[in-house]
Amino acid sequence: MLKKIFLVASCLLASAAAADQFDYEIHAGYQRNSSDFSFSSALVAATTRGKSDGDGFALDGSWYFAGLSDDEGPRARAAFMSRASSVTLGWSGIDESSRITSTDPLLPTTSIQTEASSDNFAATVRHVWKQSGWYGLAGAARATTDIETRIDGVRTSNDFDATLYSLGVGKYVGKSTAVDFSVSRADVDAEDSTSYAVTLTHIGDIGESWQYGIDLSAAQSDLDDDDGSYGARFSLFPTRDFEFGIAIAQVNVGAVDAESYDGFVSWFIRPNVNLAVSYGQSEPDTPAGQDVDSSAAAFDIRVRF
């Protein structure tokens, strides 16, 4: 699958014209994640250790039905700066495997192996009224997950389905500043939930050549007053073609609280071709005696034409 994705991207790269006006954008991405965890307690002699690894792929395409211009500001933020309207269709999938071993001097060792795969299909629309600065947002997504578990050789399998619908509205409050509000409805195996999200985006200048970007987000679920997520992303653009920065996110879902930190670099090797890499770590809050280390590395390519 990875070879097919990069073959498509390479063909587009070879045929795309290096122009400042575009109608389409194709994105292909790959992510590798890994996690190690352990649990022990002074109350029991058993020790549990585990490891998981996963490969994620993404492929999506956008149509800028009123055109996309990168004449102003960082090329990575061309859609935002030119107030472009778009329709995006995408697919993402992940294959993950994990192994957990529990040892106890008084009991036989227990081994749990899990294989999980998921597919997600999504469609989003962003329509901007350039003169007024208002814009509308809409999206729909469908995800399926298959999980196969073996406990000491005994096999079980489970399937999960989820759908998501969202609507939002936003406003440019300046030439390069926008705020939007959205509502999303999720249905995960017949359990419904509603979330509300607010985002702020701003691109500013530093001196005569550098620019910076700030992206802030906050979301709240109606399942629990404590459930929510918060994110902050800070980017620096020493040139129109180059970007680097950091991103911080916190997610609170039920009893799980986790913080993640990412560093990223993005470079337009041509006016219509972008390469990006990122690396991040996640630090969940865990009880005493439990330790979890998670990391993820990603590579992305975007081609406009």
Coordinates of C-alpha atoms in Angstrom, one line a residue:
M1 CA 0.0 0.0 0.0
L2 CA 2.8 2.4 0.9
K3 CA 4.5 1.8 -2.5
K4 CA 1.2 2.5 -4.3
I5 CA 0.7 5.8 -2.4
F6 CA 4.1 7.1 -3.3
L7 CA 3.9 5.9 -6.9
V8 CA 0.7 8.1 -7.3
A9 CA 2.4 11.0 -5.6
S10 CA 5.5 10.7 -7.8
C11 CA 3.4 10.7 -11.0
L12 CA 1.6 13.8 -9.8
L13 CA 4.9 15.5 -8.9
A14 CA 6.3 14.9 -12.3
S15 CA 3.2 16.2 -14.2
A16 CA 2.2 19.1 -12.0
A17 CA 3.0 22.6 -13.2
A18 CA 4.9 25.0 -11.0
A19 CA 2.3 27.8 -11.0
D20 CA 0.8 30.2 -8.4
Q21 CA -2.8 29.3 -9.1
F22 CA -4.1 25.8 -8.3
D23 CA -7.4 23.9 -8.4
Y24 CA -6.5 20.6 -6.8
E25 CA -4.3 19.2 -4.0
I26 CA -3.4 15.5 -3.4
H27 CA -2.0 14.4 0.0
A28 CA -0.4 11.1 0.9
G29 CA 1.0 10.2 4.4
Y30 CA 2.6 7.5 6.4
Q31 CA 2.9 7.2 10.2
R32 CA 4.7 4.7 12.4
N33 CA 3.8 4.5 16.1
S34 CA 5.0 2.4 19.0
S35 CA 4.2 2.0 22.6
D36 CA 5.7 0.2 25.6
F37 CA 3.9 -0.2 28.9
S38 CA 4.3 -2.0 32.2
F39 CA 2.3 -2.4 35.4
S40 CA 3.3 -3.7 38.8
S41 CA 1.9 -3.4 42.3
A42 CA 3.1 -3.8 45.8
L43 CA -0.1 -5.6 46.6
V44 CA 0.3 -8.5 44.1
A45 CA 3.3 -10.3 42.8
A46 CA 2.2 -10.3 39.2
T47 CA 3.9 -8.1 36.6
T48 CA 2.4 -7.0 33.3
R49 CA 4.4 -5.9 30.3
G50 CA 3.4 -5.1 26.8
K51 CA 4.3 -3.5 23.5
S52 CA 2.4 -2.3 20.4
D53 CA 3.4 -1.2 17.0
G54 CA 1.3 0.3 14.2
D55 CA 1.5 1.5 10.6
G56 CA -0.9 4.2 9.4
F57 CA -1.6 5.4 5.9
A58 CA -3.6 8.4 4.6
L59 CA -4.7 9.5 1.1
D60 CA -6.9 12.4 0.4
G61 CA -7.7 15.0 -2.4
S62 CA -9.1 18.5 -2.3
W63 CA -10.8 20.5 -5.0
Y64 CA -10.6 24.2 -4.7
F65 CA -13.7 25.0 -6.7
A66 CA -13.1 28.8 -6.7
G67 CA -9.3 28.4 -7.1
L68 CA -6.3 28.5 -4.7
S69 CA -3.7 31.3 -4.7
D70 CA -0.4 31.2 -2.9
D71 CA 0.6 34.7 -3.8
E72 CA 0.5 35.9 -0.2
G73 CA 1.9 34.5 3.0
P74 CA 3.4 31.1 3.7
R75 CA 2.7 28.5 1.0
A76 CA 1.7 26.0 3.7
R77 CA -1.2 28.3 4.7
A78 CA -2.3 29.2 1.1
A79 CA -5.8 27.9 1.6
F80 CA -6.3 30.0 4.7
M81 CA -4.6 33.2 3.5
S82 CA -6.4 33.2 0.1
R83 CA -9.8 32.3 1.7
A84 CA -10.2 29.3 -0.6
S85 CA -13.3 27.2 -0.7
S86 CA -12.8 23.5 -1.0
V87 CA -14.3 19.9 -1.0
T88 CA -12.0 17.2 0.4
L89 CA -12.4 13.4 0.2
G90 CA -10.1 11.2 2.1
W91 CA -9.3 7.7 3.4
S92 CA -7.0 6.7 6.3
G93 CA -6.2 3.3 7.7
I94 CA -4.1 1.7 10.4
D95 CA -2.8 -1.8 11.2
E96 CA -1.7 -2.3 14.7
S97 CA -0.5 -5.3 16.7
S98 CA 0.2 -5.7 20.4
R99 CA 1.4 -8.3 22.9
I100 CA 0.8 -8.3 26.6
T101 CA 2.4 -10.8 29.0
S102 CA 1.4 -11.2 32.6
T103 CA 3.8 -13.1 34.9
D104 CA 3.0 -14.4 38.4
P105 CA 5.3 -16.7 40.4
L106 CA 2.1 -18.6 41.7
L107 CA 0.3 -18.8 38.4
P108 CA 1.0 -19.8 34.7
T109 CA 2.1 -16.9 32.5
T110 CA -0.7 -15.3 30.5
S111 CA -0.2 -14.0 27.0
I112 CA -2.6 -11.7 25.1
Q113 CA -2.0 -10.9 21.4
T114 CA -4.1 -8.4 19.6
E115 CA -4.4 -7.5 15.9
A116 CA -6.4 -4.4 15.0
S117 CA -7.2 -2.8 11.7
S118 CA -9.3 0.2 10.9
D119 CA -10.5 2.2 7.9
N120 CA -11.9 5.7 7.9
F121 CA -13.6 7.5 5.0
A122 CA -14.3 11.2 5.3
A123 CA -15.7 14.1 3.3
T124 CA -15.5 17.8 4.3
V125 CA -16.6 21.1 2.7
R126 CA -15.4 24.6 3.5
H127 CA -17.2 27.5 1.7
V128 CA -15.9 31.0 2.2
W129 CA -17.6 34.2 1.2
K130 CA -14.5 36.2 0.6
Q131 CA -15.9 39.7 0.8
S132 CA -17.7 39.3 4.1
G133 CA -15.1 36.9 5.6
W134 CA -17.8 34.4 6.7
Y135 CA -17.4 30.7 6.0
G136 CA -19.3 27.5 6.5
L137 CA -18.0 24.1 7.5
A138 CA -19.6 20.6 7.0
G139 CA -18.2 17.1 7.3
A140 CA -19.1 13.4 7.5
A141 CA -17.0 10.4 8.3
R142 CA -17.4 6.6 8.6
A143 CA -15.0 4.3 10.4
T144 CA -14.8 0.6 10.8
T145 CA -12.5 -1.3 13.2
D146 CA -11.8 -5.1 13.4
I147 CA -10.0 -6.5 16.4
E148 CA -8.8 -10.0 16.8
T149 CA -7.6 -11.1 20.3
R150 CA -5.8 -14.3 21.3
I151 CA -5.6 -15.1 25.0
D152 CA -3.3 -18.1 25.6
G153 CA -4.2 -19.3 22.1
V154 CA -8.0 -18.8 22.4
R155 CA -9.2 -16.5 19.6
T156 CA -12.0 -13.9 19.8
S157 CA -13.0 -11.1 17.4
N158 CA -14.9 -7.9 17.6
D159 CA -16.1 -5.3 15.1
F160 CA -16.9 -1.6 15.8
D161 CA -18.5 1.0 13.6
A162 CA -18.6 4.7 14.0
T163 CA -20.2 7.6 12.1
L164 CA -19.6 11.4 12.6
Y165 CA -21.4 14.4 11.2
S166 CA -20.3 18.0 11.8
L167 CA -21.5 21.5 11.0
G168 CA -19.7 24.8 11.7
V169 CA -19.5 28.5 11.0
G170 CA -16.6 30.9 11.1
K171 CA -15.5 34.4 10.5
Y172 CA -12.3 36.2 9.4
V173 CA -11.9 38.9 12.0
G174 CA -8.9 40.4 10.2
K175 CA -6.8 39.8 7.0
S176 CA -5.1 36.7 8.5
T177 CA -7.1 35.9 11.7
A178 CA -10.2 33.6 11.9
V179 CA -12.4 32.1 14.5
D180 CA -14.9 29.3 14.0
F181 CA -17.4 27.2 16.0
S182 CA -18.6 23.7 15.1
V183 CA -20.9 21.0 16.4
S184 CA -20.3 17.3 15.7
R185 CA -22.5 14.3 16.4
A186 CA -20.9 10.9 16.8
D187 CA -22.5 7.4 16.8
V188 CA -20.2 4.7 18.1
D189 CA -22.0 1.3 18.1
A190 CA -25.4 3.0 18.9
E191 CA -24.0 5.2 21.6
D192 CA -24.5 8.9 20.6
S193 CA -22.5 11.9 21.8
T194 CA -22.3 15.6 20.8
S195 CA -19.2 17.7 20.9
Y196 CA -18.6 21.4 20.6
A197 CA -15.4 22.9 19.3
V198 CA -13.9 26.4 18.9
T199 CA -10.7 27.1 16.9
L200 CA -8.6 30.2 16.4
T201 CA -6.1 30.7 13.5
H202 CA -3.7 33.6 13.1
I203 CA -0.8 34.3 10.8
G204 CA 1.5 37.3 11.7
D205 CA 4.7 39.0 10.7
I206 CA 8.1 39.0 12.5
G207 CA 10.4 41.6 11.2
E208 CA 10.6 42.1 7.4
S209 CA 10.9 38.4 6.3
W210 CA 9.8 36.0 9.0
Q211 CA 6.2 35.0 9.7
Y212 CA 4.5 33.0 12.4
G213 CA 1.3 31.0 12.8
I214 CA -0.8 30.3 15.9
D215 CA -3.6 27.6 16.0
L216 CA -5.6 27.1 19.1
S217 CA -8.5 24.7 19.6
A218 CA -10.8 23.5 22.4
A219 CA -13.6 20.8 22.3
Q220 CA -16.1 19.6 24.9
S221 CA -18.2 16.5 24.8
D222 CA -21.7 16.1 26.4
L223 CA -20.9 12.6 27.7
D224 CA -19.0 14.0 30.7
D225 CA -18.2 17.5 31.8
D226 CA -14.6 16.5 32.2
D227 CA -14.3 15.0 28.7
G228 CA -12.6 17.4 26.3
S229 CA -9.5 18.2 24.3
Y230 CA -7.3 21.2 23.9
G231 CA -4.6 21.9 21.4
A232 CA -2.0 24.6 20.6
R233 CA 0.3 24.7 17.5
F234 CA 3.0 27.3 17.0
S235 CA 4.7 27.6 13.6
L236 CA 7.6 29.7 12.3
F237 CA 8.1 30.6 8.6
P238 CA 11.6 32.0 7.9
T239 CA 10.7 31.9 4.2
R240 CA 7.4 31.3 2.3
D241 CA 8.6 27.8 1.5
F242 CA 9.8 26.6 4.9
E243 CA 8.0 25.9 8.2
F244 CA 8.9 24.4 11.6
G245 CA 7.3 24.4 15.0
I246 CA 5.8 22.5 17.9
A247 CA 2.3 21.3 18.8
I248 CA 0.9 20.4 22.2
A249 CA -2.4 18.6 22.9
Q250 CA -4.3 17.4 25.9
V251 CA -7.1 14.8 25.7
N252 CA -9.4 13.9 28.6
V253 CA -11.8 11.0 27.9
G254 CA -13.3 9.1 30.9
A255 CA -10.5 8.0 33.1
V256 CA -7.8 8.6 30.5
D257 CA -5.9 11.9 30.6
A258 CA -3.0 12.3 28.1
E259 CA -0.7 15.0 26.8
S260 CA 1.2 14.8 23.6
Y261 CA 4.1 16.9 22.2
D262 CA 5.0 17.1 18.5
G263 CA 7.8 18.7 16.5
F264 CA 7.4 19.2 12.8
V265 CA 9.2 20.5 9.7
S266 CA 7.7 21.4 6.3
W267 CA 9.4 22.4 3.1
F268 CA 8.0 23.3 -0.4
I269 CA 10.8 21.9 -2.6
R270 CA 8.8 23.4 -5.5
P271 CA 6.0 26.0 -5.4
N272 CA 3.5 23.1 -5.8
V273 CA 5.3 20.2 -3.9
N274 CA 5.5 20.0 -0.2
L275 CA 7.4 17.5 2.0
A276 CA 6.8 17.3 5.8
V277 CA 8.1 15.2 8.7
S278 CA 7.0 15.1 12.3
Y279 CA 7.9 13.3 15.5
G280 CA 5.8 13.2 18.7
Q281 CA 5.5 11.6 22.1
S282 CA 2.5 11.0 24.3
E283 CA 2.5 11.1 28.1
P284 CA -0.7 9.7 29.7
D285 CA -1.4 10.2 33.4
T286 CA -1.0 6.7 34.9
P287 CA -1.4 5.3 38.5
A288 CA 1.6 4.5 40.6
G289 CA 3.4 1.4 39.3
Q290 CA 2.2 1.9 35.8
D291 CA 4.4 3.2 33.0
V292 CA 3.6 4.0 29.4
D293 CA 5.9 5.4 26.7
S294 CA 4.4 6.2 23.3
S295 CA 5.9 7.8 20.2
A296 CA 4.9 8.4 16.5
A297 CA 6.8 9.5 13.4
A298 CA 5.1 10.7 10.2
F299 CA 6.0 11.6 6.7
D300 CA 3.7 13.5 4.3
I301 CA 3.8 14.7 0.7
R302 CA 1.4 17.2 -0.9
V303 CA 1.1 18.1 -4.6
R304 CA -0.9 21.0 -6.0
F305 CA -1.9 21.4 -9.6

